[in-house]
Coordinates of C-alpha atoms and ligand atoms in Angstrom, one line a residue:
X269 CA 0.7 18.5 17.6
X270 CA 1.9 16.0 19.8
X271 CA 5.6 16.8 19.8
X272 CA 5.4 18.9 23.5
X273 CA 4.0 16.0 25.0
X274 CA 6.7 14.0 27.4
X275 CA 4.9 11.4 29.0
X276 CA 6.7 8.2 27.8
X277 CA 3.5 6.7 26.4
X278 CA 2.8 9.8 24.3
X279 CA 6.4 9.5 23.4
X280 CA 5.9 5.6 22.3
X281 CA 3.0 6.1 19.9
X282 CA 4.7 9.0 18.5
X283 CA 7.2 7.0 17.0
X284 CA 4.5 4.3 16.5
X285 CA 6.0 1.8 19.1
X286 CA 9.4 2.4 17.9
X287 CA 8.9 1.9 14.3
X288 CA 9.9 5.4 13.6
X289 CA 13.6 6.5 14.0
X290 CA 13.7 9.9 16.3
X291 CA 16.3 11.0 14.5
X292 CA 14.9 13.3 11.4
X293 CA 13.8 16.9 11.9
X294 CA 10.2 17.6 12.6
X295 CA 9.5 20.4 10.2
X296 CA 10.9 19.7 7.2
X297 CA 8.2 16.5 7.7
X298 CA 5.3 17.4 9.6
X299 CA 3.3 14.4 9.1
X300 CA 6.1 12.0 10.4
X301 CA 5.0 12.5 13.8
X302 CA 1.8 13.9 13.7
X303 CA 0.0 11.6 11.9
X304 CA -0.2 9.0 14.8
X305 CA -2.2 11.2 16.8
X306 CA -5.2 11.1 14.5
X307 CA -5.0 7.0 13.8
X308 CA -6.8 5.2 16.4
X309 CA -4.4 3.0 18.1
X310 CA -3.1 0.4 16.2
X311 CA -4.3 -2.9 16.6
X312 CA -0.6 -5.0 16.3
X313 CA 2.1 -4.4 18.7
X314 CA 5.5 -3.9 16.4
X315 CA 7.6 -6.4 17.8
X316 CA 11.5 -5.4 19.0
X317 CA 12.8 -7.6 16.4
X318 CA 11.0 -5.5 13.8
X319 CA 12.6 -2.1 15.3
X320 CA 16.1 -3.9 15.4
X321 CA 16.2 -4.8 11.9
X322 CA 14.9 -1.4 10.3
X323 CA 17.4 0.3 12.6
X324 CA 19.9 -2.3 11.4
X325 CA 18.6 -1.5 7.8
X326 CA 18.9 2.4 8.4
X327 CA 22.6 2.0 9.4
X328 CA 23.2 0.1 5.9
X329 CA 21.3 2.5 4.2
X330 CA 23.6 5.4 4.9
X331 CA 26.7 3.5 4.4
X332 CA 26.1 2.4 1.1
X333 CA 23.2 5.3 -0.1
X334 CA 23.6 7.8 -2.7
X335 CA 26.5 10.4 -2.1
X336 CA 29.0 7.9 0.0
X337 CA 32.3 6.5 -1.5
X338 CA 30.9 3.3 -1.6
X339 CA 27.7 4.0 -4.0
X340 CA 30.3 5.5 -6.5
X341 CA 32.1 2.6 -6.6
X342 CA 29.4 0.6 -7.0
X343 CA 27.7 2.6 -9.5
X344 CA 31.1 2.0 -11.4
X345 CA 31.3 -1.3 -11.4
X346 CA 27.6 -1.6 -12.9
X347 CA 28.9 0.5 -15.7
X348 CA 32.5 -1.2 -16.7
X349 CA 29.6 -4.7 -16.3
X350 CA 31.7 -6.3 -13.7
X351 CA 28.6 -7.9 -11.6
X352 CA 30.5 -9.9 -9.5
X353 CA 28.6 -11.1 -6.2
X354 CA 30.9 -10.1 -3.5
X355 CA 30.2 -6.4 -3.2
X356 CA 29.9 -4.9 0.0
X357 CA 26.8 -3.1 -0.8
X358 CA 24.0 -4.5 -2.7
X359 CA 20.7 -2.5 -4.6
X360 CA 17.1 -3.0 -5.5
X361 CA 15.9 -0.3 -7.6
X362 CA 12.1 0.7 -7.4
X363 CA 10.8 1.7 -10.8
X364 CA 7.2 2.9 -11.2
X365 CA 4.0 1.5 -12.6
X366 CA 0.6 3.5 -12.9
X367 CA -1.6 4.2 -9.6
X368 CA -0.7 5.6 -6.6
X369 CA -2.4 2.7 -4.6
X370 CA -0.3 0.3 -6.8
X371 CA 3.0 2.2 -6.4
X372 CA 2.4 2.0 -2.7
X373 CA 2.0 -1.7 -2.5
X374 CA 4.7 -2.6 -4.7
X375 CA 7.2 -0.5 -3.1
X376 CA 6.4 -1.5 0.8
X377 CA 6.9 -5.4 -0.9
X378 CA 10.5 -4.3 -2.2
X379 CA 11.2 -2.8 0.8
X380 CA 10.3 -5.9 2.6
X381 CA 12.2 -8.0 -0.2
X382 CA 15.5 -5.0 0.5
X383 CA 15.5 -6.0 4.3
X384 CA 15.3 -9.4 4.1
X385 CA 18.2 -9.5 1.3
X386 CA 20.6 -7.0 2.8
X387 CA 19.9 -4.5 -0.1
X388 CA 19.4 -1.0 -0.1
X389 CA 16.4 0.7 -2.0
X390 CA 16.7 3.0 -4.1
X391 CA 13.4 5.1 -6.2
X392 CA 13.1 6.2 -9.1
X393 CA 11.5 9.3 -8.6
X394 CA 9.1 10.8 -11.7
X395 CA 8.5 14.4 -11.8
X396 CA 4.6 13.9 -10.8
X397 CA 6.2 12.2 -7.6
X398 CA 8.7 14.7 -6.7
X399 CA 8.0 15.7 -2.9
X400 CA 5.2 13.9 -2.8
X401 CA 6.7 11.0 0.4
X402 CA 9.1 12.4 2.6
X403 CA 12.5 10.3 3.1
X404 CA 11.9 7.8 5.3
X405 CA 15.3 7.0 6.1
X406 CA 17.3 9.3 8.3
X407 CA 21.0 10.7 7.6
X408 CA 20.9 9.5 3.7
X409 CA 18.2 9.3 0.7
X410 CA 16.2 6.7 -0.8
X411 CA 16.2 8.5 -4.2
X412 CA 17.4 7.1 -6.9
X413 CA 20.3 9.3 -8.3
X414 CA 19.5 11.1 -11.9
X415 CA 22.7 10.0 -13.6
X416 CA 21.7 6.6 -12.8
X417 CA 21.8 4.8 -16.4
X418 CA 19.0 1.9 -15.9
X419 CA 15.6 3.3 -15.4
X420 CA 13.2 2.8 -18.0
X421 CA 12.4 0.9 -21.4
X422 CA 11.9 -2.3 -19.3
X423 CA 9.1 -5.2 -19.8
X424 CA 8.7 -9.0 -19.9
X425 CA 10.8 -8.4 -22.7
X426 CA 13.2 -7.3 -21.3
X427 CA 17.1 -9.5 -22.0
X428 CA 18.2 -8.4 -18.9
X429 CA 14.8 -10.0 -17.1
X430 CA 16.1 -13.0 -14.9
X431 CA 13.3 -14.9 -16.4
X432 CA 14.9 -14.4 -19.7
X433 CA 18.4 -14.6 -18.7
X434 CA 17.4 -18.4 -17.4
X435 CA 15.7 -19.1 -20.6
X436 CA 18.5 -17.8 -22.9
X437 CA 21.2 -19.8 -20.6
X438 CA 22.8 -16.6 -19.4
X439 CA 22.0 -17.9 -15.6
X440 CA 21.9 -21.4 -14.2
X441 CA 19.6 -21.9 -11.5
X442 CA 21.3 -24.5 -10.3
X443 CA 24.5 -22.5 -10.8
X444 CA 26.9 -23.3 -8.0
X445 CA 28.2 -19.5 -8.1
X446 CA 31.3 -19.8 -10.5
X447 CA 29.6 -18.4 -13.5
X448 CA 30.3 -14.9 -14.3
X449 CA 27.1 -12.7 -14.2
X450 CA 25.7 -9.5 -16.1
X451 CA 26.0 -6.6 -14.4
X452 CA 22.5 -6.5 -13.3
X453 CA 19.1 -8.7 -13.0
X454 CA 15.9 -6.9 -13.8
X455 CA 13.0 -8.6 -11.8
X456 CA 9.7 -8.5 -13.7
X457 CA 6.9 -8.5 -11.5
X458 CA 4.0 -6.6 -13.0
X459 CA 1.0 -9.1 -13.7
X460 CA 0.1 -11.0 -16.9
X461 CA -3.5 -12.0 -16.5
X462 CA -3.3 -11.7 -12.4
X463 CA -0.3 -14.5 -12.2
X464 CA 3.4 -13.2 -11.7
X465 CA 5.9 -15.0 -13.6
X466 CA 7.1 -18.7 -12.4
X467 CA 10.4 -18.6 -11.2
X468 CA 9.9 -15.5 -9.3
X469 CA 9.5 -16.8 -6.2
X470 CA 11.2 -20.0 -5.9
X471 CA 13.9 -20.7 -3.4
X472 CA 16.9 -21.7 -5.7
X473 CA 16.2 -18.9 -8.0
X474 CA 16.3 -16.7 -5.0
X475 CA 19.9 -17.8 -4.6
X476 CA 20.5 -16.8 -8.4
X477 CA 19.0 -13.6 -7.5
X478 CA 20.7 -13.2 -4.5
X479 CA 24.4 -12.9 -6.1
X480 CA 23.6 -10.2 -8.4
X481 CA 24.5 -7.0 -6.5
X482 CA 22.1 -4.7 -8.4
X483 CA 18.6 -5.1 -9.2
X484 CA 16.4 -3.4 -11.0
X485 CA 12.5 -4.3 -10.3
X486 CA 9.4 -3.3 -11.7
X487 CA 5.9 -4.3 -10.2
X488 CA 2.7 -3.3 -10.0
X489 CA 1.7 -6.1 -6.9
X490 CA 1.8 -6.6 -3.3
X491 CA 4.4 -9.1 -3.7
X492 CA 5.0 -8.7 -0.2
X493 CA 2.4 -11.7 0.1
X494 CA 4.7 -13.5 -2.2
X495 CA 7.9 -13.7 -0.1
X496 CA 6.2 -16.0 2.5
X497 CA 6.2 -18.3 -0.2
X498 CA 9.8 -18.6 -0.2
X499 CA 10.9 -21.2 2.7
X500 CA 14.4 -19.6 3.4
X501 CA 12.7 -16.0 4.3
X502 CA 10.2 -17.8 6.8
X503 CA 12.0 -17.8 9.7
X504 CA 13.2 -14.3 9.4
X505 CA 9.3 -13.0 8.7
X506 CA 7.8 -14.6 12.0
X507 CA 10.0 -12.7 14.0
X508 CA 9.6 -9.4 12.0
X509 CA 5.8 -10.3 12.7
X510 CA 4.3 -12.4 15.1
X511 CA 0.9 -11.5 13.3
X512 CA 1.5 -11.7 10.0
X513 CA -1.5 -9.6 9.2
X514 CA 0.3 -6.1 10.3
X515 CA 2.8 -6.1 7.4
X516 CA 1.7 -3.5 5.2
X517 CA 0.1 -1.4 8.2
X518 CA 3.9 -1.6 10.3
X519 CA 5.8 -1.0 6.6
X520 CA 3.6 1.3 5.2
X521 CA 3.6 3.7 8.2
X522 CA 7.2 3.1 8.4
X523 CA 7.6 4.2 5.3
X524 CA 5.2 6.1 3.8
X525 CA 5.0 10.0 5.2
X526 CA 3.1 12.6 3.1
X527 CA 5.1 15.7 2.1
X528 CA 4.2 19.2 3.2
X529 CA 2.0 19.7 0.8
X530 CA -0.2 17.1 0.7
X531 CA 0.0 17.0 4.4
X532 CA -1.1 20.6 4.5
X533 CA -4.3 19.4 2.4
X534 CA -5.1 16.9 4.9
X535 CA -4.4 18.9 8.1
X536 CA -6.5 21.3 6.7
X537 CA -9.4 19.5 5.4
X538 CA -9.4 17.0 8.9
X539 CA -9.6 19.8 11.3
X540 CA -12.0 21.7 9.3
X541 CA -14.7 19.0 9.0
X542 CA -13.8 15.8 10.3
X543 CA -11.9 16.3 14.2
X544 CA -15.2 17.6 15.5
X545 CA -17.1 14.9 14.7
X546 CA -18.3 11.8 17.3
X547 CA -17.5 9.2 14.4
X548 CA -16.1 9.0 11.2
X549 CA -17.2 6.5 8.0
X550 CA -14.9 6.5 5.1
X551 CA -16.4 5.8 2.1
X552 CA -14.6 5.0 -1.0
X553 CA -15.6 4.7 -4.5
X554 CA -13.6 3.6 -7.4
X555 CA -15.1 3.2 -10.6
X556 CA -12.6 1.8 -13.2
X557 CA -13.7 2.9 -16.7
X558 CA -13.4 -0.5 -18.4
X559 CA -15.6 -2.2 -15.8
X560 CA -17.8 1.2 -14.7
X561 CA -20.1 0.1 -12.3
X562 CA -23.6 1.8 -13.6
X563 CA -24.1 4.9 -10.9
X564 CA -27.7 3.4 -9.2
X565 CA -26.4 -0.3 -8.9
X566 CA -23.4 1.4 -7.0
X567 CA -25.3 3.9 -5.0
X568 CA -27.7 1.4 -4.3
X569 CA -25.0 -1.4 -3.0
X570 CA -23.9 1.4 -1.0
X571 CA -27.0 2.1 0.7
X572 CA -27.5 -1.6 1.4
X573 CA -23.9 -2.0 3.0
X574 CA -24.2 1.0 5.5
X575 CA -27.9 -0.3 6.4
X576 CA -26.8 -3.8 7.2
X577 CA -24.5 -3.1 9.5
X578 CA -25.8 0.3 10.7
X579 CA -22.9 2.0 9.6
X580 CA -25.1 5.1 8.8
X581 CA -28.6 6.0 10.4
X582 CA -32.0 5.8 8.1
X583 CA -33.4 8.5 7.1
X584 CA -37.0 9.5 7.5
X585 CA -39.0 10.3 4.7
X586 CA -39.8 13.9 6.3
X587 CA -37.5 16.3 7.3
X588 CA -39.3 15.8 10.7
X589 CA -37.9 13.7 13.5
X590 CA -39.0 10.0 13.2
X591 CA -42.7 9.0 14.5
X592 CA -44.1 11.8 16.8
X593 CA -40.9 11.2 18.4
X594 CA -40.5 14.4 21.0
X595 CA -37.4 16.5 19.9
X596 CA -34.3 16.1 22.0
X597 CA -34.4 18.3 25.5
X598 CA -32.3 21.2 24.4
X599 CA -29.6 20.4 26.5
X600 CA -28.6 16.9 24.9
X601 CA -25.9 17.4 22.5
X602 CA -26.5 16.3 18.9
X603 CA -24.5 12.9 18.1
X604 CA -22.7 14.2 14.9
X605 CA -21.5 11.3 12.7
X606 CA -19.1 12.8 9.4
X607 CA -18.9 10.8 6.4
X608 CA -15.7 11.2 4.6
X609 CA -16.9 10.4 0.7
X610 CA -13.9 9.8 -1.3
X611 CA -14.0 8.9 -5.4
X612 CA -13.0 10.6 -8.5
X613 CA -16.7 11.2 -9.0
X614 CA -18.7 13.5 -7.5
X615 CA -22.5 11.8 -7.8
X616 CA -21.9 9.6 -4.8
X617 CA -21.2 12.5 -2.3
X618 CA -24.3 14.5 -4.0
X619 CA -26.8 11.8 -3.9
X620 CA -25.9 11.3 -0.4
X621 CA -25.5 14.5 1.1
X622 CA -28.5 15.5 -0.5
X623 CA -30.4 12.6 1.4
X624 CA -28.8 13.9 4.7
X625 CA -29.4 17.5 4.2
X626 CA -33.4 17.1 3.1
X627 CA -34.2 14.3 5.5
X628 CA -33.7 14.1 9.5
X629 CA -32.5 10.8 10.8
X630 CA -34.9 8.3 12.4
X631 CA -32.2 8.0 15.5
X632 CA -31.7 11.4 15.8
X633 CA -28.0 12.1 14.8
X634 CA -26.5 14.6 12.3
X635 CA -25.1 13.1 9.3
X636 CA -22.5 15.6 8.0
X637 CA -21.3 14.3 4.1
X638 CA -18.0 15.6 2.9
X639 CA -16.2 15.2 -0.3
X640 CA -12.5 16.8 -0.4
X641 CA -12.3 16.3 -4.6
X642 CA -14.0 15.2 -7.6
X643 CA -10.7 14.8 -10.1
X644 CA -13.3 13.0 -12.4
X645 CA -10.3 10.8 -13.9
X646 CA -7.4 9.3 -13.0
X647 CA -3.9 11.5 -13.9
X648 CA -0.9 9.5 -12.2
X649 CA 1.4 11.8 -14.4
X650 CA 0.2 15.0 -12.2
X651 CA 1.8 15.7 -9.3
X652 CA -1.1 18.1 -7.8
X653 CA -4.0 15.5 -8.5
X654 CA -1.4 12.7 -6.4
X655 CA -0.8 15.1 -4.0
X656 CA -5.2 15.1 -3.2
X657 CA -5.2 11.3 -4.0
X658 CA -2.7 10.5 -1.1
X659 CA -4.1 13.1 1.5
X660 CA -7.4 11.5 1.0
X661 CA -5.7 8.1 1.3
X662 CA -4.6 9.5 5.1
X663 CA -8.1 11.1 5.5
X664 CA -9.7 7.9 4.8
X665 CA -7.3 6.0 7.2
X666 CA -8.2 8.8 10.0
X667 CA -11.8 6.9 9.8
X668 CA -13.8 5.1 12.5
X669 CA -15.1 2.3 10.3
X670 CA -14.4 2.3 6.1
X671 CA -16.6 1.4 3.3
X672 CA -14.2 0.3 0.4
X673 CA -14.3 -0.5 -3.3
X674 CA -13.5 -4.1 -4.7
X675 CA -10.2 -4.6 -6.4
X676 CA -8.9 -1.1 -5.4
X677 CA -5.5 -0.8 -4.2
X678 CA -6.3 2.6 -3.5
X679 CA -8.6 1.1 -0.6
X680 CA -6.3 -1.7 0.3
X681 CA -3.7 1.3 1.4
X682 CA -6.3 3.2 3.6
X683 CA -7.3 0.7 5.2
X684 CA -4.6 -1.5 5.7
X685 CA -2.6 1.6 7.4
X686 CA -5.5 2.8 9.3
X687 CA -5.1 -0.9 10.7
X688 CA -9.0 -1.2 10.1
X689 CA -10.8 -4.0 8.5
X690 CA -13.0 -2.9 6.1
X691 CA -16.6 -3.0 5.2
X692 CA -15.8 -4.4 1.3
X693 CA -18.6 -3.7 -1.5
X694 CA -18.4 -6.8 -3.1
X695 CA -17.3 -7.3 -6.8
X696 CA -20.7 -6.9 -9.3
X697 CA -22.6 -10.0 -10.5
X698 CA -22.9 -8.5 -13.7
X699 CA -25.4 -11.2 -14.8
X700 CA -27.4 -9.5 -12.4
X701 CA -26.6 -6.3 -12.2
X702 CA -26.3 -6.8 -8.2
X703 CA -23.7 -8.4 -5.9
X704 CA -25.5 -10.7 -3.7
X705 CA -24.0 -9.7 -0.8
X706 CA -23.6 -5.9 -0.7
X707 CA -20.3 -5.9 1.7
X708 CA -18.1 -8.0 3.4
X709 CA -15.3 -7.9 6.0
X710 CA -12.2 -9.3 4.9
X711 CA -10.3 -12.0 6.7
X712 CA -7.5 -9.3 8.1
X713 CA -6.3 -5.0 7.4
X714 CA -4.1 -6.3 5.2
X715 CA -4.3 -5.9 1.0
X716 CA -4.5 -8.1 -1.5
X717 CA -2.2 -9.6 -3.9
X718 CA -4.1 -9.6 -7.1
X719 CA -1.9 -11.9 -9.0
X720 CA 0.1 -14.8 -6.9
X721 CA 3.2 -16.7 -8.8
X722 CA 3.5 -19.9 -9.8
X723 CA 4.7 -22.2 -7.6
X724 CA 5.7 -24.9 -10.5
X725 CA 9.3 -23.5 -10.0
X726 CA 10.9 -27.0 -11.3
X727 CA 8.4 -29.7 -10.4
X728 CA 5.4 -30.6 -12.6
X729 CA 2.3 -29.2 -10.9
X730 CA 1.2 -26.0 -9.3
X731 CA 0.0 -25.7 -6.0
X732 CA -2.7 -23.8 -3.9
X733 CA -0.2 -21.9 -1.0
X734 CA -3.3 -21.2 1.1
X735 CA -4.2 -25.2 1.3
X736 CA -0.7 -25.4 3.3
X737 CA -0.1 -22.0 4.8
X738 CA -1.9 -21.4 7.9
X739 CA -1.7 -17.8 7.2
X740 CA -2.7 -17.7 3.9
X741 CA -6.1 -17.0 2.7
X742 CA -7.6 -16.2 -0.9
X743 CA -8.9 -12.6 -1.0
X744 CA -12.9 -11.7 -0.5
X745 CA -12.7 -9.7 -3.5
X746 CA -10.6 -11.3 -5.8
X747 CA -11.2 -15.0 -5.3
X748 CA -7.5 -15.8 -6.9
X749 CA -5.7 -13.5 -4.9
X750 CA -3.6 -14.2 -2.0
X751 CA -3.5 -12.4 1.2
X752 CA -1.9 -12.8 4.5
X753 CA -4.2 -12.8 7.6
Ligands
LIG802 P1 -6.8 1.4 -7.9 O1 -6.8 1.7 -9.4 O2 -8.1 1.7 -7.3 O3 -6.3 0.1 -7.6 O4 -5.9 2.5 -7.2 P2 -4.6 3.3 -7.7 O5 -4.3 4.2 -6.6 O6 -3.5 2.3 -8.1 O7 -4.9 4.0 -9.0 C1 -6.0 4.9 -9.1 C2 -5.6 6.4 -9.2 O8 -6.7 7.1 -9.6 C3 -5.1 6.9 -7.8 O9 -3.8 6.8 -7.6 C4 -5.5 8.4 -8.0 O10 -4.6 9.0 -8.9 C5 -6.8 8.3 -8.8 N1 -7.9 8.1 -7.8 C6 -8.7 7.0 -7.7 N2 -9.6 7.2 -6.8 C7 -9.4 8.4 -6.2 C8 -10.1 9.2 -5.2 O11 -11.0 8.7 -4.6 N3 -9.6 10.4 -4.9 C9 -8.5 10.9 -5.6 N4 -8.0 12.1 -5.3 N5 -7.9 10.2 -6.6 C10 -8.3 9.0 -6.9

């Protein structure tokens, strides 16, 4: 632990260049500042105007959070449906949608969307979440009270959508702001066939948006992405950050601190296998069932991707040292290189240790293959299996270099906080049964938005964003996608 430690540099990077708020006691949150010391140093300096607003956000937080006068009073005038704009505190509330990865990456983008509105967040919770992030705001809760009455049964559907409200005439979005207004907006942002809705991101529904003082959202995205699209949030992103590819690796470890118990998991399982090592490779595998990559076209993409950029050392076909090569002189220490196998499945880990553990490497090293779990499915409902899935999102950001998975948010997390550009199996031909290129490095650490909105808003014809924003790119692995570099 690095909490003894006074130097003001070792100070600094505990509190990850000022990102985190000293304020919160250590152990009811061990991983808050422990979990620096094992990331290598992050590649994006935070800038001050960053720390100012989340400190500014804080403040707001605990005057208007759960518990204080002025949450009752707005909680009571959501439920006599008087939504009138001028309240002194105003809400977004996080709702869930399957996947870990996807839960993360939605809720750093309503956090982003919270600061630059002036609204405070507020999550829903499930069971199979409880404990599983520790608050990350200090003196006050992020938690969604349980008496609160709007928290489920909501889709595309939905009346209270704002994408309904503008088709049934219930909102203007040219309104001026006389109109009186439901008591709340309901912001749909889950994908339909990898676009968001139009009229989601467009300025002067923003403004719409804006006057509603509660907000209930629902996504599954990394709208985050999206909110550069918006012109009057521009100014106020560059100077939150000067490099625009450090959002979700700044938000995310701002907000995002594993509980006890899934921080005991990876405590444990780091110092046991991976902290003596001289490098670490993540490599992640995630095999959706409706598109399951067959076992040897994986394995096999694998093997091609950690030769081509000697990520991992060859093997020789005996369990002898390469060529007549004399052994080391006894004194040398052995270079040991642990590779951190992370999937659902377990044939990836065996396949490879067993290659490792029969063979010697032509170079010399040890290759040391770990694999914390083998859940075999995916069970967002259970707290225990999300407990393993986000320690072995840390472990995997703990790594040297990362092999990911296509499409996976799961991935995008780990390596966007690890601040680490990944080595990206490309998406299958499945013509061919083989991705051309077995692995690519995308453009910047940061993830993907799978599914970018419209940007029809009221004129006549869509538009590409990344033809006109420099710091726009479509993604490697999902040529559609949108992601900030
Ligand atoms: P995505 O489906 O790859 O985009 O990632 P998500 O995190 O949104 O959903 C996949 C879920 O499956 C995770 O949240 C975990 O519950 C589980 N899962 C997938 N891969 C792994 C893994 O390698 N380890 C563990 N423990 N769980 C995983």
């Amino acid at each position: 632990s690095s909490s003894s430690s006074s130097s003001p540099a070792a100070a600094a990077d505990r509190l990850l260049g000022g990102l985190l708020s000293p304020e919160f006691d250590e152990a009811s949150c061990l991983s808050r500042y422990e979990a620096s010391s094992r990331w290598k140093p992050s590649p994006f300096l935070v800038s001050p105007y960053l720390v100012e607003r989340l400190r500014r956000y804080e403040a707001n937080h605990r005057r208007c959070g759960p518990g204080t006068a002025r949450y009752r009073d707005a909680v009571a005038r959501l439920r006599s449906g008087d939504g009138d704009g001028d309240a002194e505190c105003r809400y977004v509330v996080w709702l869930p949608i399957q996947g870990l990865g996807n839960r993360m990456l939605s809720l750093v983008s309503t956090f982003l969307y919270a600061l630059l509105t002036g609204r405070v967040v507020l999550v829903h919770e499930p069971p199979e979440m409880e404990g599983l992030f520790c608050e990350p705001f200090p003196g006050t809760s992020w938690l969604l009270p349980p008496d609160f009455p709007y928290k489920g049964g909501f889709s595309a559907a939905s009346n209270e959508s704002y994408v309904n409200m503008l088709k049934n005439g219930v909102v203007r979005h040219d309104d001026d702001g006389g109109g009186a207004l439901p008591p709340y907006v309901y912001l749909h942002l889950e994908q339909i066939h990898l676009r968001l809705q139009n009229h989601t991101f467009c300025e002067e529904d923003h403004r719409v948006l804006d006057r509603f003082s509660w907000m209930v959202l629902r996504s599954d995205s990394y709208f985050a992405v999206a909110l550069f699209l918006v012109p009057a949030y521009r100014a106020e992103l560059d100077r939150m950050f000067p490099a625009k590819g450090s959002v979700f690796h700044h938000l995310g470890r701002y907000l995002f601190h594993p509980g006890n118990r899934a921080w005991g998991i990876v405590e444990r399982f780091y110092d046991g296998y991976l902290a003596g090592a001289d490098e670490r490779l993540g490599i992640q595998v995630r095999i959706v069932p409706q598109m399951a990559v067959p076992f040897d076209v994986m394995y096999e993409q694998i093997l091609r991707c950690t030769r081509e950029h000697g990520l991992l050392p060859q093997v020789t076909s005996t369990s002898e040292p390469a060529g007549g090569r004399p052994p080391p002189p006894p004194t040398a220490k052995t270079k040991v290189k642990a590779v951190l196998v992370v999937s659902l499945k377990r044939e990836y880990y065996d396949k490879l240790h067993g290659a490792y553990y029969t063979n010697a490497t032509a170079s010399g090293e040890a290759v040391a293959v770990y694999q914390p779990s083998h859940d075999g499915d995916q069970h967002t409902e259970a707290r225990a299996h999300n407990e393993r899935a986000l320690a072995e999102i840390y472990l995997l950001s703990f790594s040297d270099a990362v092999v990911t998975t296509a499409w996976s948010t799961f991935g995008y997390v780990a390596h966007a906080l690890a601040g680490v550009r990944p080595w990206q199996l490309a998406p299958l031909d499945w013509g061919k049964m083989r991705a051309d290129v077995a692995c690519a490095r995308p453009a910047s650490v940061e993830p993907c938005l799978h599914s970018p909105p419209p940007l029809v808003c009221r004129a006549r014809r869509d538009r590409d964003p990344a033809a006109h924003l420099p710091f726009l790119r479509h993604c490697e692995d999902v040529p559609a996608g949108l992601k900030l570099f």
